XYZ file of C-alpha atoms in Angstrom:
623
model
C 135.542 57.900 143.644
C 137.677 59.932 146.024
C 139.832 61.082 143.121
C 136.753 62.249 141.211
C 135.422 64.033 144.279
C 138.780 65.732 144.866
C 138.973 66.708 141.223
C 135.476 68.236 141.358
C 136.391 70.141 144.532
C 139.552 71.448 142.883
C 137.561 72.529 139.834
C 135.016 74.319 142.056
C 137.723 76.048 144.091
C 139.554 77.050 140.953
C 136.295 78.349 139.482
C 135.776 80.567 142.533
C 139.393 81.710 142.343
C 138.956 82.601 138.669
C 135.850 84.626 139.490
C 137.736 86.530 142.210
C 140.550 87.270 139.792
C 138.131 88.425 137.097
C 136.404 90.646 139.661
C 139.723 92.189 140.734
C 140.810 92.736 137.124
C 137.442 94.238 136.221
C 137.647 96.623 139.163
C 141.194 97.597 138.242
C 140.250 98.441 134.664
C 137.122 100.307 135.764
C 139.353 102.407 137.998
C 141.845 102.943 135.202
C 139.023 103.937 132.844
C 137.892 106.541 135.371
C 141.399 107.980 135.483
C 141.897 107.923 131.696
C 139.128 106.747 129.340
C 141.520 106.823 126.399
C 143.505 103.990 128.005
C 140.574 101.552 127.662
C 139.978 102.409 123.988
C 143.680 102.127 123.235
C 143.803 98.771 125.036
C 140.749 97.459 123.150
C 142.378 98.330 119.829
C 145.633 96.640 120.852
C 143.840 93.443 121.891
C 141.727 93.353 118.728
C 144.723 94.014 116.489
C 146.915 91.374 118.146
C 144.186 88.733 118.139
C 143.353 89.208 114.451
C 146.940 89.656 113.286
C 147.654 85.916 112.600
C 144.707 85.760 110.171
C 146.714 87.833 107.724
C 149.367 85.154 107.403
C 146.857 82.281 107.368
C 144.730 83.774 104.622
C 147.541 84.811 102.281
C 149.424 81.570 102.845
C 146.296 79.678 101.815
C 145.789 82.049 98.859
C 149.360 81.637 97.599
C 149.440 77.856 97.960
C 146.010 77.530 96.370
C 147.054 79.712 93.415
C 150.194 77.616 92.942
C 148.211 74.404 93.235
C 145.556 75.378 90.694
C 147.974 76.947 88.233
C 151.175 78.996 88.270
C 149.911 82.555 88.631
C 153.039 84.650 89.136
C 151.190 87.962 89.063
C 148.548 86.792 91.559
C 151.170 85.297 93.860
C 153.280 88.474 93.742
C 150.206 90.635 94.375
C 149.275 88.471 97.372
C 152.787 88.719 98.790
C 152.851 92.513 98.359
C 149.447 92.886 99.961
C 150.421 90.651 102.888
C 153.621 92.692 103.386
C 151.713 95.973 103.234
C 149.266 94.737 105.864
C 152.161 93.538 108.066
C 153.884 96.928 107.757
C 150.643 98.766 108.589
C 150.158 96.446 111.552
C 153.675 97.223 112.784
C 153.154 100.997 112.591
C 149.740 100.914 114.261
C 150.901 98.448 116.941
C 153.966 100.608 117.683
C 151.863 103.740 118.086
C 149.345 101.937 120.301
C 152.147 100.490 122.436
C 153.758 103.893 122.997
C 150.394 105.389 123.938
C 149.698 102.462 126.263
C 153.046 102.909 128.009
C 152.450 106.630 128.556
C 148.910 106.154 129.848
C 149.921 103.235 132.070
C 152.615 105.347 133.728
C 150.128 108.175 134.250
C 147.609 105.790 135.846
C 150.272 104.124 137.999
C 151.363 107.510 139.361
C 147.740 108.406 140.077
C 147.098 105.152 141.961
C 150.293 105.600 143.996
C 149.268 109.174 144.777
C 145.873 107.967 146.009
C 147.593 105.406 148.245
C 149.854 108.107 149.673
C 146.865 110.414 150.221
C 145.085 107.568 151.986
C 148.063 107.046 154.291
C 148.248 110.762 155.070
C 144.520 110.862 155.867
C 144.626 107.860 158.229
C 144.463 108.542 161.916
C 147.685 108.412 163.890
C 146.126 105.653 165.968
C 145.646 103.556 162.820
C 149.176 104.243 161.613
C 150.657 103.088 164.927
C 148.933 99.724 164.508
C 151.483 97.150 163.192
C 148.739 95.561 161.064
C 148.298 98.863 159.225
C 152.027 99.087 158.535
C 152.048 95.534 157.171
C 148.977 96.240 155.000
C 150.607 99.361 153.613
C 153.848 97.541 152.755
C 151.937 94.779 150.979
C 149.813 97.329 149.106
C 152.994 99.036 147.911
C 154.425 95.761 146.561
C 152.284 96.099 143.425
C 154.073 99.374 142.608
C 157.521 98.722 144.092
C 158.111 94.939 143.860
C 160.982 93.884 146.102
C 161.079 90.143 145.539
C 159.379 89.075 142.301
C 158.703 90.647 138.922
C 155.139 89.309 138.774
C 154.098 91.793 141.480
C 154.924 94.794 139.299
C 151.903 96.844 138.239
C 153.064 97.396 134.665
C 153.999 93.738 134.280
C 150.514 92.754 135.491
C 148.867 95.057 132.950
C 151.052 93.583 130.205
C 149.998 90.080 131.271
C 146.308 91.039 131.302
C 146.702 92.468 127.822
C 148.536 89.362 126.566
C 145.976 87.073 128.204
C 143.100 89.009 126.659
C 144.352 88.864 123.096
C 145.493 85.238 123.583
C 141.992 84.215 124.692
C 140.394 86.159 121.820
C 142.914 84.641 119.439
C 142.091 81.145 120.725
C 138.408 81.778 120.070
C 139.108 82.948 116.522
C 141.402 79.961 115.850
C 138.885 77.548 117.369
C 136.207 78.848 114.984
C 138.605 78.423 112.044
C 139.493 74.858 113.006
C 135.855 74.012 113.681
C 134.867 75.284 110.242
C 137.601 73.232 108.555
C 136.652 70.098 110.528
C 135.235 69.890 114.023
C 137.369 66.896 115.040
C 140.559 68.974 114.821
C 139.616 71.019 117.882
C 138.706 68.131 120.217
C 142.207 66.877 121.237
C 143.456 70.450 121.611
C 140.654 71.403 123.976
C 140.773 68.209 126.078
C 144.502 68.250 126.677
C 144.486 72.042 127.117
C 142.015 71.825 130.020
C 144.101 69.150 131.800
C 147.308 71.101 131.157
C 145.775 74.316 132.478
C 144.570 72.556 135.635
C 148.067 71.133 136.296
C 149.656 74.540 135.736
C 147.160 76.172 138.079
C 147.706 73.705 140.931
C 151.490 73.895 140.582
C 151.412 77.663 140.231
C 149.360 78.055 143.399
C 151.836 75.929 145.341
C 154.732 77.907 143.911
C 153.030 81.159 144.866
C 152.441 79.910 148.406
C 156.182 79.400 148.743
C 156.871 82.897 147.379
C 154.141 84.708 149.281
C 154.453 83.066 152.690
C 158.118 82.186 152.851
C 160.382 83.842 150.323
C 158.826 87.324 150.439
C 159.180 87.324 154.228
C 162.825 86.246 153.942
C 163.367 88.873 151.257
C 162.074 91.624 153.517
C 164.448 90.545 156.283
C 167.300 90.491 153.791
C 166.346 93.992 152.623
C 166.439 95.179 156.239
C 170.027 93.986 156.747
C 171.019 95.435 153.357
C 169.585 98.748 154.548
C 171.618 98.486 157.758
C 174.778 97.875 155.775
C 174.292 100.872 153.468
C 172.318 103.447 155.500
C 174.478 106.149 157.070
C 172.231 106.370 160.160
C 173.498 102.924 161.261
C 177.150 103.700 160.552
C 178.196 104.720 164.093
C 176.690 101.677 165.848
C 178.088 99.278 163.242
C 181.614 100.600 163.796
C 181.396 101.087 167.560
C 180.125 97.554 168.167
C 181.945 95.916 165.209
C 178.649 94.632 163.846
C 179.925 94.162 160.288
C 180.630 90.417 160.586
C 177.297 89.849 162.340
C 175.359 91.638 159.560
C 177.235 89.747 156.825
C 176.557 86.418 158.587
C 172.845 87.237 158.827
C 172.710 88.169 155.139
C 174.555 84.989 154.096
C 172.183 82.784 156.133
C 169.091 84.492 154.738
C 170.466 84.389 151.184
C 171.176 80.674 151.512
C 167.641 79.984 152.776
C 166.227 82.193 150.045
C 168.104 80.381 147.279
C 167.108 76.958 148.636
C 163.474 78.038 148.573
C 163.801 79.303 145.006
C 165.457 76.055 143.835
C 162.743 73.946 145.452
C 159.969 76.124 144.049
C 161.432 76.253 140.543
C 162.166 72.491 140.479
C 158.618 71.526 141.473
C 157.072 73.970 139.046
C 159.427 72.916 136.248
C 158.474 69.240 136.634
C 154.793 70.097 136.351
C 155.598 72.434 133.458
C 157.323 69.608 131.598
C 154.323 67.315 132.126
C 151.924 70.076 131.092
C 153.902 70.826 127.926
C 153.996 67.120 127.086
C 150.194 67.027 127.332
C 149.905 70.082 125.112
C 152.302 68.485 122.653
C 150.245 65.301 122.725
C 147.074 67.274 121.971
C 148.832 69.073 119.116
C 150.202 65.792 117.766
C 146.777 64.181 117.758
C 145.389 67.197 115.886
C 148.182 66.870 113.325
C 147.430 63.159 112.887
C 143.768 63.909 112.376
C 144.669 66.692 109.958
C 146.912 64.347 107.960
C 144.213 61.655 107.896
C 141.583 64.120 106.653
C 143.983 65.424 103.965
C 144.841 61.846 102.864
C 141.149 61.064 102.596
C 140.609 64.201 100.495
C 138.344 65.881 103.044
C 140.829 68.784 103.246
C 142.722 70.391 100.368
C 146.517 70.727 100.406
C 146.298 74.510 100.774
C 144.039 74.027 103.792
C 146.472 71.482 105.225
C 149.397 73.922 105.272
C 147.228 76.693 106.742
C 145.799 74.292 109.331
C 149.309 73.312 110.461
C 150.019 76.999 111.144
C 146.647 77.443 112.867
C 147.309 74.471 115.176
C 150.823 75.695 116.005
C 149.545 79.211 116.655
C 146.752 77.740 118.798
C 149.331 75.895 120.911
C 151.517 79.015 121.278
C 148.509 81.157 122.212
C 147.417 78.601 124.780
C 150.861 78.495 126.398
C 150.984 82.280 126.475
C 147.486 82.422 127.978
C 148.392 79.901 130.720
C 151.632 81.678 131.651
C 149.965 85.096 131.812
C 147.028 83.687 133.761
C 149.420 82.293 136.363
C 151.278 85.585 136.673
C 148.042 87.535 137.039
C 146.729 85.100 139.626
C 149.855 85.527 141.746
C 149.860 89.308 141.467
C 146.162 89.515 142.341
C 147.022 88.830 145.982
C 148.963 92.094 146.082
C 146.366 93.962 144.075
C 143.748 92.727 146.561
C 145.969 94.057 149.353
C 145.881 97.452 147.625
C 142.067 97.435 147.486
C 141.826 96.279 151.108
C 144.106 99.071 152.234
C 142.146 101.670 150.271
C 138.698 100.351 151.246
C 138.585 99.146 154.787
C 140.904 101.378 156.791
C 138.653 104.272 157.660
C 139.896 107.651 158.786
C 138.320 109.396 161.826
C 139.581 112.707 160.467
C 137.192 112.550 157.506
C 134.621 115.341 157.715
C 131.277 114.054 158.941
C 128.038 115.926 158.182
C 127.294 116.435 161.868
C 130.707 117.886 162.737
C 130.769 121.538 163.748
C 133.069 124.389 162.823
C 134.943 126.460 165.373
C 134.736 130.240 165.465
C 138.051 132.128 165.295
C 137.668 133.127 168.941
C 137.263 129.451 169.916
C 140.455 128.592 168.045
C 142.477 131.297 169.809
C 141.132 130.754 173.337
C 139.841 127.513 174.736
C 139.198 125.401 177.775
C 140.093 121.717 177.585
C 138.281 119.276 179.853
C 138.785 115.536 180.277
C 135.838 113.650 181.773
C 136.536 110.095 182.951
C 138.828 109.338 180.012
C 140.375 105.871 179.710
C 142.556 104.480 176.931
C 144.465 101.299 176.142
C 146.508 100.371 173.110
C 145.294 97.708 170.632
C 146.101 94.244 171.965
C 147.101 95.576 175.401
C 145.654 94.006 178.551
C 145.840 97.057 180.812
C 144.692 100.639 180.327
C 147.449 103.208 179.831
C 145.123 105.934 181.163
C 142.434 105.119 183.714
C 139.448 107.376 184.457
C 141.359 110.647 184.008
C 139.485 113.909 184.681
C 140.828 117.484 184.763
C 140.223 120.938 183.315
C 142.684 123.477 181.867
C 141.146 126.940 181.614
C 142.030 129.542 178.970
C 145.455 131.048 179.564
C 146.565 128.515 182.183
C 150.067 127.030 182.090
C 150.114 123.423 183.266
C 153.038 121.056 183.754
C 152.512 117.338 183.242
C 155.070 115.208 185.083
C 155.565 111.558 185.918
C 157.886 108.624 185.423
C 158.399 107.034 182.002
C 155.334 105.004 181.031
C 153.002 106.913 183.345
C 150.792 108.003 180.393
C 151.913 111.601 179.790
C 152.428 111.391 176.022
C 149.318 109.236 175.607
C 147.267 111.926 177.351
C 148.679 114.575 175.029
C 147.936 112.479 171.935
C 144.347 112.072 173.100
C 144.103 115.828 173.547
C 145.434 116.295 169.998
C 142.978 113.711 168.609
C 145.814 111.480 167.472
C 144.036 108.797 169.532
C 140.358 108.284 170.306
C 139.340 107.597 173.966
C 138.024 104.131 174.747
C 135.903 105.577 177.542
C 134.927 109.090 178.533
C 134.974 112.325 176.549
C 137.209 115.332 175.913
C 135.673 118.800 175.537
C 136.950 122.035 173.967
C 134.969 125.042 175.184
C 132.145 122.665 176.112
C 132.086 120.851 172.737
C 133.028 117.198 172.425
C 136.212 117.351 170.321
C 134.988 114.349 168.304
C 132.092 116.535 167.080
C 134.410 119.318 165.847
C 135.674 119.313 162.249
C 139.222 118.004 162.404
C 140.824 120.788 160.356
C 139.231 123.388 162.631
C 140.345 121.614 165.775
C 143.909 121.580 164.453
C 143.744 125.381 164.337
C 142.914 125.389 168.038
C 145.719 123.119 169.309
C 149.334 122.586 168.368
C 152.354 120.774 169.784
C 156.049 120.126 169.447
C 157.251 116.636 170.349
C 160.599 115.266 171.381
C 160.832 113.376 168.053
C 159.932 116.411 165.915
C 160.952 116.535 162.235
C 162.671 119.289 160.281
C 161.779 119.280 156.575
C 164.336 119.412 153.789
C 163.012 122.767 152.592
C 163.576 126.450 153.281
C 163.730 127.800 156.819
C 160.582 129.827 156.142
C 158.622 126.813 154.904
C 159.758 124.892 157.976
C 158.277 127.607 160.154
C 154.972 128.452 158.499
C 154.459 125.865 155.717
C 151.735 127.128 153.346
C 150.528 129.950 155.593
C 151.769 133.412 154.537
C 153.219 135.161 157.578
C 154.997 138.535 157.702
C 158.757 138.159 158.031
C 158.794 140.665 160.871
C 156.696 138.294 162.971
C 158.930 135.334 162.040
C 162.116 137.172 163.024
C 160.569 138.251 166.316
C 159.831 134.628 167.248
C 163.293 133.508 166.100
C 164.802 136.169 168.345
C 162.813 134.906 171.335
C 164.028 131.332 170.735
C 167.619 132.466 170.192
C 167.713 131.366 166.537
C 167.809 134.780 164.823
C 171.610 134.954 164.761
C 171.957 131.489 163.245
C 169.357 132.137 160.527
C 170.944 135.510 159.683
C 174.272 133.701 159.211
C 172.835 131.341 156.569
C 173.477 132.257 152.896
C 169.864 133.176 152.097
C 168.432 133.771 155.565
C 164.842 132.514 155.729
C 165.152 131.295 152.131
C 168.060 128.973 152.926
C 167.443 125.255 152.371
C 167.993 122.803 155.222
C 169.363 119.265 154.779
C 171.800 117.707 152.316
C 169.685 114.933 150.790
C 167.614 117.004 148.354
C 169.754 120.129 147.943
C 173.493 120.383 147.306
C 173.657 123.760 149.034
C 171.450 122.663 151.959
C 172.507 123.745 155.441
C 172.843 121.440 158.454
C 171.640 122.511 161.903
C 172.759 121.074 165.216
C 170.340 119.101 167.390
C 169.743 122.066 169.707
C 169.197 124.454 166.773
C 166.639 122.096 165.263
C 164.776 121.979 168.581
C 164.669 125.764 168.786
C 163.376 125.922 165.206
C 160.639 123.407 166.056
C 159.610 125.515 169.056
C 159.530 128.644 166.893
C 157.250 126.790 164.442
C 154.755 126.122 167.239
C 154.856 129.699 168.496
C 154.024 131.064 165.045
C 150.795 129.087 164.939
C 148.042 131.159 166.523
C 146.473 128.250 168.409
C 144.507 128.481 171.651
C 146.526 125.706 173.283
C 150.222 124.880 172.868
C 151.782 121.609 174.036
C 155.483 121.063 174.669
C 156.233 117.343 174.904
C 159.886 117.368 175.995
C 161.211 119.129 172.882
C 164.153 120.489 174.879
C 165.420 117.109 176.103
C 168.725 117.604 174.226
C 169.303 121.052 175.723
C 170.882 121.860 179.057
C 168.619 122.571 182.073
C 169.614 126.248 181.993
C 168.795 126.672 178.276
C 165.560 124.720 178.719
C 164.510 127.025 181.572
C 165.302 130.121 179.485
C 163.324 128.832 176.493
C 160.363 127.852 178.643
C 160.407 131.296 180.309
C 160.409 133.044 176.922
C 157.793 130.590 175.747
C 155.487 131.473 178.658
C 155.784 135.154 177.735
C 155.009 134.494 174.065
C 151.891 132.418 174.725
C 150.262 134.842 177.138
C 146.505 134.528 176.896
C 146.807 131.024 175.493
C 146.761 127.727 177.382
C 149.941 125.664 177.500
C 150.832 122.147 178.606
C 154.464 121.287 179.376
C 155.906 117.807 179.680
C 159.372 117.644 181.164
C 161.430 115.334 183.339
C 163.117 118.385 184.867
C 161.075 119.566 187.811
C 162.795 122.966 187.847
C 161.140 123.780 184.492
C 157.688 123.391 186.061
C 157.967 126.119 188.694
C 156.620 128.935 186.501
C 153.409 126.962 185.681
C 150.051 127.808 187.280
C 149.674 124.241 188.446
C 151.209 120.811 188.023
C 149.565 117.467 187.300
C 151.409 114.309 188.389
C 150.656 111.034 186.574
C 151.474 107.602 187.954
C 150.440 104.292 186.365
C 147.851 106.015 184.178
C 146.056 107.950 186.932
C 146.389 111.496 188.260
C 147.867 111.039 191.705
C 148.536 114.718 192.540
C 147.482 118.185 191.334
C 148.479 121.640 192.528
C 151.085 124.396 192.365
C 154.787 123.738 192.937
C 154.568 124.979 196.522
C 151.427 122.959 197.269
C 152.933 119.744 195.943
C 156.198 120.281 197.808
C 154.199 120.804 201.005
C 152.224 117.637 200.243
C 155.466 115.631 200.524
C 154.218 113.093 197.981
C 155.271 111.808 194.545
C 156.199 115.219 193.136
C 158.254 116.057 196.234
C 160.251 112.826 195.849
C 161.005 113.487 192.172
C 161.909 117.121 192.811
C 164.235 116.348 195.723
C 165.923 113.497 193.817
C 166.712 115.863 190.947
C 167.793 118.655 193.277
C 170.253 116.253 194.946
C 171.538 115.178 191.527
C 172.186 118.767 190.391
C 173.874 119.616 193.729
C 176.223 116.657 193.253
C 176.939 117.785 189.690
C 177.722 121.343 190.879
C 180.046 119.993 193.588
C 181.889 117.817 191.090
C 182.324 120.758 188.707
C 183.707 122.944 191.536
C 186.261 120.259 192.460
C 187.408 120.093 188.846
């Protein structure tokens, strides 16, 4: 009784699983049809052609044997053979053309789907992208296009399996009708043993997939990480300085050993079930052959029908095996295809234009007042707030320094201002408008920033500075002169048209760390935004050079608001006022002189740095 109940539950669960798979496949092909309608028609022709193809051999084999049995008709037999060969040749030509077209269209669709995934990632909010769950979802979604551990994940392989499964199922239906018409008892053992065999394959395949999906793929990703460490140039210095080579090799050997053990266990278990399943299929085929022989002996079936029926039964068995194998592959890959849909469907983007969002006038983009009102923020999964009830106002044209110890909330505050994060509590206003109600693209015209971890693109100097926006070269050179980069750019082979980086271009130029920082600052200055933020982009430069750049920067952004983050208190003296953060709250506000007179947190940081620089000067004088 328990066995029957368990069997029924397994059948029900498998039925639901089949429906989910069919739903996923249907959605995939609907999407592919939207991208290229010709793909669906080409696929339908391929499936129809492949499913009907065996009938050519069955019919002419029957015709030839029957003609030989009833009387030696050389001309008829030769005509039948020629016609069968002509049909086979036509099938080959048509199938080849359809296959080439299918390959071309599949590649086109794959590229389109990957492009949509990349566009989705670009459109996601920074806050979403920082979430580890988003990163994991993205990696799993990419597995369908770039399989790292198993072939069954590959998009093109999945489509091939769906195609093979489709024509196998259609072929099984056609063959079943043929066998039923010859004698209905021939189909019974094939169907009974096929159902049991399919169920065994499904259960074993699910267990095998669990091992792959939950264990081996995870191990494979770790192994890929250490392989990346061993081959990526960015790790080269640490590996040699700390003699990490043996440690990396040991890690890779341990993971490889675990990986291979998992594969052996998975393959062994699946192979045992596969043997049992094939034995059942063979038993079903054998019983059909026995019944076929009995019916022929009794005269219920002619000799010509007997030979054709043997081929039909064998083809039925082969089609069933092919259908089962492709079904298993599709079922395993569906997990990754589902991850793709989940990533595309459920991760919303706050930057998407909402109907109620407002546009900013050009004057609002060039001049603006930013105001925080009781803003609080904490990171996903964190217990404590990083910012707690923060309120302040920066008026148009004001220069403000934001200082505090590491972890005080400075960068978080800036990211909230830039709408990279959304406040948990409170609101942020730009010229009296809630920034959440402003169209994102317009708000990005109003604010800009350069961070400590800025990126320089592998493209021309000019594209690094102004991207798609056409700017007069005179203006670009003026800004480069102010940042001290004009001489370096003039020295490059093609000036502003010179390519940077060696990865994409053989003649690409390499800049030093300080030169890259100056270029990033020039990029910000060229953007005509109402507020400019400098989040420690000069950390790699000396205090003297930083002070010079910040002084030039203050001159260049006259009339615009500016926020400076720096650990060097001396760089804050030219600002209109200074805001000191501590443990996520504003503990002090005022000018340099006011905060020094206050003898509080800012005074302590300033005096500690002043003492440090005095000691450095004394040491240099002694040398």
